[in-house]
Amino acid sequence: MAVTTALEWLGSCSGCEIAILNIGEDLLPLITETLDIVHAPLLMDHKYFGQCGEGVTLEIPDAVIGIVTGCVNNREHLEVLQEMRTKCKVLVALGTCATHGGIPALMNGQDQQESWEGIFTTVSTDPGAGVPDVEVPPPLDRVYACDEKVRIDMQLPGCPPNPEFIAEVIVSLAEGRDPILPSKSVCDTCLAKREGKGTVDKVKRFIENVEFEPGAPIEEMRCLLEQGYMCMGPVTAAGCAKRGVPGCISARVPCRGCFGPVRKGGNQLLDMMNGLVSNGIDYKSVVDRRSILRFTGAHGRLRPVKKRVAKEKN
Ligand code: SF4
Ligand code: SF4
Ligand code: SF4
């Protein structure tokens, strides 16, 4: 019998939803035979407060599987997430925004009020209007990952997540077994040539081209970290590799850490500093160390920098 499933998106760019669609042909039997989708704003018109707005409380139908994407950064996200937790037996956080705050949690590195004012008084189409305070959900004090607000049963990171593993999570839940997912680091799935030591003592900026022979296989390219680039493969969870090569490395671009830390609760910033040192690279040569948390700024990892107040000299 098909398993009732509800999907929801919170602070999402919809890339995770595109990743679900990118399951491709295998998605058809999933949505026609395996799953009975009872709620999915992406696919169907289902109102939160009754079809004609007659309801007084936010309601999502009961489901066995719940899948949420996106971070939690306003009151609406929070209420929708709490309702999903109440109505779904198993709740899956899908994508790095849902599991670690993702790109939106970069905002945690600044004062929230200043950030909102910055957005609505500069890049807004009506800069004079300021920060809206009616008809939009009020922002929370910072950007949260889903598991900071409700119990999450399963996490599948990635920005976006790998469609192959989204399908594996769905099928495993429907079959009542544990999913078979990667558990190691991006480096463990990378075939770049490693010699155990860096070739430079300072981090190179990516405006300098990496060294590789055009057309030659990845096995013949020296590891990008050993070349001196900030490749976060050692501190990032595996899962993006296709045909045996991690996504960015196949394009000869350093890993930026989008699948989050290898272990739950891991800190990519600290681990990366250790990775640089063990390759003989001076960690102080990293221009903006906090940018290493660009995908994982929730869970209190990224906080506003205290302002240095210049003392006036008389
Ligand atoms: S994890 Fe990436 S793809 Fe998914 S919603 Fe966040 S930014 Fe978009
Ligand atoms: S550091 Fe980067 S290039 Fe080197 S093995 Fe790891 S993922 Fe591959
Ligand atoms: S190589 Fe790193 S940044 Fe690129 S897709 Fe994989 S995990 Fe994400």
Tab-separated table of C-alpha atoms and ligand atoms in Angstrom:
chain	number	residue	atom	x	y	z
A	1	MET	CA	0.000	0.000	0.000
A	2	ALA	CA	1.258	3.489	-0.838
A	3	VAL	CA	2.728	5.483	2.048
A	4	THR	CA	1.138	8.843	2.833
A	5	THR	CA	3.706	11.595	2.399
A	6	ALA	CA	3.709	15.332	3.029
A	7	LEU	CA	6.299	17.733	1.651
A	8	GLU	CA	6.915	21.269	2.868
A	9	TRP	CA	9.385	24.049	2.130
A	10	LEU	CA	10.470	26.636	4.647
A	11	GLY	CA	13.279	29.107	3.872
A	12	SER	CA	14.096	27.325	0.629
A	13	CYS	CA	15.389	28.462	-2.767
A	14	SER	CA	13.493	25.481	-4.271
A	15	GLY	CA	16.741	23.855	-5.404
A	16	CYS	CA	15.967	20.923	-3.103
A	17	GLU	CA	12.581	20.530	-4.780
A	18	ILE	CA	14.310	20.555	-8.176
A	19	ALA	CA	16.600	17.829	-6.794
A	20	ILE	CA	13.487	15.744	-6.021
A	21	LEU	CA	12.317	16.223	-9.616
A	22	ASN	CA	15.843	15.332	-10.775
A	23	ILE	CA	15.266	11.796	-9.500
A	24	GLY	CA	14.071	11.585	-13.096
A	25	GLU	CA	12.243	8.575	-14.483
A	26	ASP	CA	12.561	6.745	-11.171
A	27	LEU	CA	10.323	9.424	-9.642
A	28	LEU	CA	7.294	8.184	-11.594
A	29	PRO	CA	6.905	4.812	-9.844
A	30	LEU	CA	7.672	6.557	-6.532
A	31	ILE	CA	4.798	9.016	-6.842
A	32	THR	CA	2.375	6.648	-8.553
A	33	GLU	CA	3.020	3.415	-6.615
A	34	THR	CA	5.196	3.944	-3.507
A	35	LEU	CA	3.946	7.277	-2.180
A	36	ASP	CA	0.522	8.758	-1.643
A	37	ILE	CA	1.350	12.472	-1.586
A	38	VAL	CA	-1.222	14.186	0.598
A	39	HIS	CA	0.375	17.611	0.817
A	40	ALA	CA	3.044	19.340	-1.298
A	41	PRO	CA	2.869	23.078	-2.002
A	42	LEU	CA	5.242	22.478	-4.920
A	43	LEU	CA	2.838	20.078	-6.646
A	44	MET	CA	-0.684	20.676	-5.434
A	45	ASP	CA	-2.992	23.398	-4.209
A	46	HIS	CA	-3.581	22.765	-0.528
A	47	LYS	CA	-4.372	25.703	1.698
A	48	TYR	CA	-3.147	25.903	5.284
A	49	PHE	CA	-6.391	27.416	6.608
A	50	GLY	CA	-9.027	25.414	4.691
A	51	GLN	CA	-9.593	25.501	0.928
A	52	CYS	CA	-11.586	28.746	1.203
A	53	GLY	CA	-9.673	30.240	4.092
A	54	GLU	CA	-12.420	29.228	6.560
A	55	GLY	CA	-10.027	27.532	9.001
A	56	VAL	CA	-8.733	29.244	12.102
A	57	THR	CA	-5.656	27.085	12.679
A	58	LEU	CA	-2.903	26.026	10.323
A	59	GLU	CA	-3.527	22.421	9.234
A	60	ILE	CA	-1.497	19.906	7.280
A	61	PRO	CA	-2.920	16.385	6.694
A	62	ASP	CA	-1.592	13.381	8.636
A	63	ALA	CA	1.204	11.521	6.859
A	64	VAL	CA	3.610	8.698	7.571
A	65	ILE	CA	6.569	10.428	5.884
A	66	GLY	CA	7.195	14.166	6.137
A	67	ILE	CA	9.942	15.880	4.138
A	68	VAL	CA	10.935	19.481	4.899
A	69	THR	CA	13.402	21.618	2.983
A	70	GLY	CA	14.795	25.026	3.847
A	71	CYS	CA	15.846	26.792	7.028
A	72	VAL	CA	13.701	28.279	9.781
A	73	ASN	CA	14.055	32.052	9.900
A	74	ASN	CA	10.574	33.444	10.399
A	75	ARG	CA	7.439	32.741	12.402
A	76	GLU	CA	5.634	31.088	9.484
A	77	HIS	CA	8.483	28.619	8.901
A	78	LEU	CA	8.395	27.733	12.578
A	79	GLU	CA	4.641	27.131	12.699
A	80	VAL	CA	4.664	25.069	9.489
A	81	LEU	CA	7.572	22.984	10.796
A	82	GLN	CA	5.838	22.385	14.129
A	83	GLU	CA	2.674	21.312	12.298
A	84	MET	CA	4.703	18.932	10.115
A	85	ARG	CA	6.231	17.443	13.272
A	86	THR	CA	2.803	16.959	14.786
A	87	LYS	CA	1.285	15.367	11.680
A	88	CYS	CA	4.146	13.217	10.324
A	89	LYS	CA	5.357	9.989	11.912
A	90	VAL	CA	8.840	10.257	10.395
A	91	LEU	CA	10.222	13.697	9.647
A	92	VAL	CA	13.124	14.100	7.202
A	93	ALA	CA	15.172	17.302	6.924
A	94	LEU	CA	16.237	17.505	3.292
A	95	GLY	CA	19.057	19.745	2.093
A	96	THR	CA	21.729	21.697	3.920
A	97	CYS	CA	19.432	24.652	4.710
A	98	ALA	CA	17.199	22.258	6.661
A	99	THR	CA	20.054	20.311	8.266
A	100	HIS	CA	22.618	23.074	8.977
A	101	GLY	CA	21.021	26.440	8.117
A	102	GLY	CA	22.651	26.534	4.671
A	103	ILE	CA	23.329	29.742	2.782
A	104	PRO	CA	20.576	31.720	4.618
A	105	ALA	CA	22.426	31.119	7.909
A	106	LEU	CA	25.265	33.300	6.634
A	107	MET	CA	23.007	36.005	8.044
A	108	ASN	CA	23.829	34.699	11.524
A	109	GLY	CA	27.245	36.300	11.152
A	110	GLN	CA	25.627	39.736	11.384
A	111	ASP	CA	23.162	41.565	13.556
A	112	GLN	CA	19.730	40.433	12.277
A	113	GLN	CA	17.998	43.795	12.541
A	114	GLU	CA	20.822	45.519	10.683
A	115	SER	CA	20.695	42.828	7.991
A	116	TRP	CA	16.952	43.221	7.424
A	117	GLU	CA	17.322	46.993	7.318
A	118	GLY	CA	20.205	46.603	4.891
A	119	ILE	CA	18.076	44.444	2.578
A	120	PHE	CA	14.927	46.523	2.674
A	121	THR	CA	16.602	49.906	2.410
A	122	THR	CA	19.039	49.063	-0.387
A	123	VAL	CA	18.182	46.119	-2.664
A	124	SER	CA	14.398	46.368	-2.187
A	125	THR	CA	12.301	47.593	-5.144
A	126	ASP	CA	10.976	50.265	-2.786
A	127	PRO	CA	13.936	51.250	-0.617
A	128	GLY	CA	12.051	54.115	1.020
A	129	ALA	CA	9.451	51.754	2.520
A	130	GLY	CA	11.865	50.269	5.062
A	131	VAL	CA	11.405	46.902	6.786
A	132	PRO	CA	7.774	45.731	6.349
A	133	ASP	CA	5.909	45.001	9.577
A	134	VAL	CA	2.468	44.003	8.233
A	135	GLU	CA	1.358	41.035	6.081
A	136	VAL	CA	4.739	39.322	6.295
A	137	PRO	CA	5.765	36.849	8.990
A	138	PRO	CA	8.079	38.395	11.571
A	139	PRO	CA	11.689	37.161	11.369
A	140	LEU	CA	13.157	35.077	14.196
A	141	ASP	CA	16.213	36.266	16.105
A	142	ARG	CA	18.473	34.186	13.829
A	143	VAL	CA	18.422	31.456	11.190
A	144	TYR	CA	17.845	27.946	12.569
A	145	ALA	CA	18.282	24.424	11.239
A	146	CYS	CA	15.138	22.294	11.597
A	147	ASP	CA	16.516	20.099	14.390
A	148	GLU	CA	17.022	23.172	16.577
A	149	LYS	CA	13.265	23.632	16.675
A	150	VAL	CA	11.692	20.145	16.444
A	151	ARG	CA	12.811	16.516	16.606
A	152	ILE	CA	14.090	15.348	13.231
A	153	ASP	CA	14.267	11.621	12.477
A	154	MET	CA	16.522	11.654	9.449
A	155	GLN	CA	18.835	14.214	7.828
A	156	LEU	CA	19.951	14.284	4.203
A	157	PRO	CA	22.212	17.293	3.543
A	158	GLY	CA	23.439	18.706	0.251
A	159	CYS	CA	22.975	21.973	-1.580
A	160	PRO	CA	21.186	20.555	-3.364
A	161	PRO	CA	21.054	16.943	-2.114
A	162	ASN	CA	21.891	14.114	-4.477
A	163	PRO	CA	18.678	12.856	-6.180
A	164	GLU	CA	19.979	9.284	-5.970
A	165	PHE	CA	20.061	9.468	-2.166
A	166	ILE	CA	16.718	11.282	-1.921
A	167	ALA	CA	15.211	8.286	-3.729
A	168	GLU	CA	17.073	5.891	-1.406
A	169	VAL	CA	15.705	7.681	1.692
A	170	ILE	CA	12.142	7.582	0.350
A	171	VAL	CA	12.309	3.929	-0.714
A	172	SER	CA	13.974	2.829	2.543
A	173	LEU	CA	11.313	4.576	4.625
A	174	ALA	CA	8.560	3.018	2.531
A	175	GLU	CA	10.197	-0.410	2.947
A	176	GLY	CA	10.799	0.085	6.690
A	177	ARG	CA	14.581	-0.307	6.560
A	178	ASP	CA	17.601	1.943	7.199
A	179	PRO	CA	18.779	3.870	4.127
A	180	ILE	CA	22.151	3.083	2.612
A	181	LEU	CA	23.896	6.461	2.523
A	182	PRO	CA	27.534	7.608	2.308
A	183	SER	CA	29.144	8.004	5.721
A	184	LYS	CA	32.639	9.214	4.856
A	185	SER	CA	34.114	12.478	3.552
A	186	VAL	CA	34.247	14.007	0.067
A	187	CYS	CA	37.963	13.131	0.001
A	188	ASP	CA	37.070	9.463	0.408
A	189	THR	CA	35.177	9.665	-2.888
A	190	CYS	CA	37.845	11.721	-4.713
A	191	LEU	CA	40.406	10.230	-7.054
A	192	ALA	CA	42.747	13.250	-7.188
A	193	LYS	CA	46.417	12.364	-6.688
A	194	ARG	CA	47.528	12.808	-3.073
A	195	GLU	CA	51.106	12.798	-1.824
A	196	GLY	CA	50.406	13.664	1.823
A	197	LYS	CA	51.829	17.191	1.870
A	198	GLY	CA	50.992	20.608	0.446
A	199	THR	CA	53.138	22.280	-2.213
A	200	VAL	CA	52.826	25.809	-0.765
A	201	ASP	CA	52.707	27.285	2.740
A	202	LYS	CA	49.898	29.807	2.160
A	203	VAL	CA	46.347	29.361	0.899
A	204	LYS	CA	45.972	30.338	-2.758
A	205	ARG	CA	42.964	32.353	-3.821
A	206	PHE	CA	40.786	30.697	-6.402
A	207	ILE	CA	41.377	33.545	-8.868
A	208	GLU	CA	44.527	31.561	-9.710
A	209	ASN	CA	43.789	28.594	-11.965
A	210	VAL	CA	44.337	25.134	-10.526
A	211	GLU	CA	46.968	22.995	-12.208
A	212	PHE	CA	45.599	20.196	-14.339
A	213	GLU	CA	46.043	18.763	-17.785
A	214	PRO	CA	42.926	19.484	-19.892
A	215	GLY	CA	41.293	16.203	-20.906
A	216	ALA	CA	43.382	14.133	-18.467
A	217	PRO	CA	41.499	12.023	-15.874
A	218	ILE	CA	41.104	13.295	-12.296
A	219	GLU	CA	43.585	10.647	-11.114
A	220	GLU	CA	46.319	12.661	-12.833
A	221	MET	CA	45.419	15.965	-11.128
A	222	ARG	CA	47.208	16.793	-7.874
A	223	CYS	CA	44.846	17.142	-4.910
A	224	LEU	CA	43.566	20.743	-4.836
A	225	LEU	CA	44.260	21.108	-1.119
A	226	GLU	CA	47.837	19.994	-1.693
A	227	GLN	CA	48.011	22.577	-4.503
A	228	GLY	CA	47.166	25.178	-1.839
A	229	TYR	CA	43.467	25.772	-2.528
A	230	MET	CA	40.873	25.773	0.210
A	231	CYS	CA	39.334	22.443	-0.774
A	232	MET	CA	36.984	21.390	2.025
A	233	GLY	CA	36.815	17.753	0.944
A	234	PRO	CA	38.436	16.434	4.155
A	235	VAL	CA	35.822	18.097	6.403
A	236	THR	CA	32.712	17.651	4.261
A	237	ALA	CA	30.267	14.754	4.164
A	238	ALA	CA	30.345	12.648	1.012
A	239	GLY	CA	27.262	12.337	-1.157
A	240	CYS	CA	27.754	14.506	-4.237
A	241	ALA	CA	29.980	12.167	-6.249
A	242	LYS	CA	28.756	11.084	-9.620
A	243	ARG	CA	30.615	8.558	-11.729
A	244	GLY	CA	33.212	8.333	-8.954
A	245	VAL	CA	34.159	12.022	-8.741
A	246	PRO	CA	32.799	14.694	-6.339
A	247	GLY	CA	30.707	17.326	-8.146
A	248	CYS	CA	33.050	20.317	-7.889
A	249	ILE	CA	36.251	18.343	-8.270
A	250	SER	CA	35.004	17.008	-11.607
A	251	ALA	CA	34.922	20.675	-12.714
A	252	ARG	CA	38.393	21.239	-11.182
A	253	VAL	CA	36.872	23.509	-8.539
A	254	PRO	CA	37.653	23.130	-4.799
A	255	CYS	CA	34.920	21.700	-2.571
A	256	ARG	CA	33.109	24.527	-0.732
A	257	GLY	CA	31.640	22.259	1.926
A	258	CYS	CA	27.989	22.213	0.834
A	259	PHE	CA	27.138	18.809	2.361
A	260	GLY	CA	28.107	20.031	5.833
A	261	PRO	CA	30.391	18.278	8.333
A	262	VAL	CA	31.223	14.593	8.056
A	263	ARG	CA	29.988	13.796	11.556
A	264	LYS	CA	26.831	15.090	13.196
A	265	GLY	CA	27.803	18.083	15.308
A	266	GLY	CA	31.159	18.441	13.526
A	267	ASN	CA	32.662	21.896	13.037
A	268	GLN	CA	34.008	22.412	9.516
A	269	LEU	CA	35.894	25.555	10.550
A	270	LEU	CA	37.970	23.875	13.257
A	271	ASP	CA	38.464	20.699	11.254
A	272	MET	CA	39.562	22.673	8.186
A	273	MET	CA	42.143	24.593	10.192
A	274	ASN	CA	43.589	21.254	11.270
A	275	GLY	CA	43.469	20.045	7.656
A	276	LEU	CA	45.455	23.065	6.481
A	277	VAL	CA	48.060	22.665	9.206
A	278	SER	CA	48.539	18.975	8.480
A	279	ASN	CA	49.237	19.913	4.855
A	280	GLY	CA	51.860	22.449	5.914
A	281	ILE	CA	49.646	25.441	5.028
A	282	ASP	CA	49.485	28.452	7.384
A	283	TYR	CA	45.861	28.726	8.556
A	284	LYS	CA	46.383	32.445	9.194
A	285	SER	CA	46.663	32.952	5.429
A	286	VAL	CA	42.918	32.279	5.054
A	287	VAL	CA	41.416	35.707	4.350
A	288	ASP	CA	37.966	35.118	5.911
A	289	ARG	CA	37.998	32.056	8.126
A	290	ARG	CA	34.331	32.395	9.051
A	291	SER	CA	33.395	31.894	5.393
A	292	ILE	CA	34.240	28.223	5.950
A	293	LEU	CA	30.899	28.085	7.781
A	294	ARG	CA	29.058	29.378	4.706
A	295	PHE	CA	26.743	26.347	4.667
A	296	THR	CA	26.652	25.532	8.363
A	297	GLY	CA	25.989	28.759	10.242
A	298	ALA	CA	23.062	27.420	12.314
A	299	HIS	CA	23.453	25.602	15.676
A	300	GLY	CA	25.202	28.710	17.045
A	301	ARG	CA	28.248	28.170	14.802
A	302	LEU	CA	28.115	31.602	13.145
A	303	ARG	CA	27.501	34.591	15.400
A	304	PRO	CA	27.677	38.346	14.885
A	305	VAL	CA	31.141	39.772	15.258
A	306	LYS	CA	31.303	42.137	18.181
A	307	LYS	CA	31.833	45.623	16.902
A	308	ARG	CA	35.097	47.207	17.783
A	309	VAL	CA	34.289	50.665	19.053
A	310	ALA	CA	37.115	52.975	18.185
A	311	LYS	CA	38.195	54.936	21.172
A	312	GLU	CA	38.234	58.568	20.459
A	313	LYS	CA	41.511	60.153	21.094
A	314	ASN	CA	41.447	63.568	22.551
B	1	SF4	S1	19.950	23.393	0.544
B	1	SF4	FE1	20.628	24.559	-1.258
B	1	SF4	S2	19.257	23.881	-2.883
B	1	SF4	FE2	18.271	23.308	-0.937
B	1	SF4	S3	16.945	25.047	-0.386
B	1	SF4	FE3	18.935	25.400	0.574
B	1	SF4	S4	20.060	26.715	-0.885
B	1	SF4	FE4	18.371	25.761	-1.993
B	2	SF4	S1	41.121	17.821	-0.696
B	2	SF4	FE1	39.799	18.108	-2.450
B	2	SF4	S2	41.000	17.566	-4.257
B	2	SF4	FE2	42.040	16.748	-2.436
B	2	SF4	S3	41.323	14.644	-2.271
B	2	SF4	FE3	39.996	15.917	-0.976
B	2	SF4	S4	38.288	16.474	-2.292
B	2	SF4	FE4	39.904	15.716	-3.633
B	3	SF4	S1	32.418	18.946	-3.936
B	3	SF4	FE1	31.829	19.888	-1.980
B	3	SF4	S2	30.831	21.844	-2.511
B	3	SF4	FE2	30.967	20.593	-4.396
B	3	SF4	S3	28.988	19.536	-4.514
B	3	SF4	FE3	30.412	18.164	-3.416
B	3	SF4	S4	30.129	18.628	-1.216
B	3	SF4	FE4	29.219	20.314	-2.392
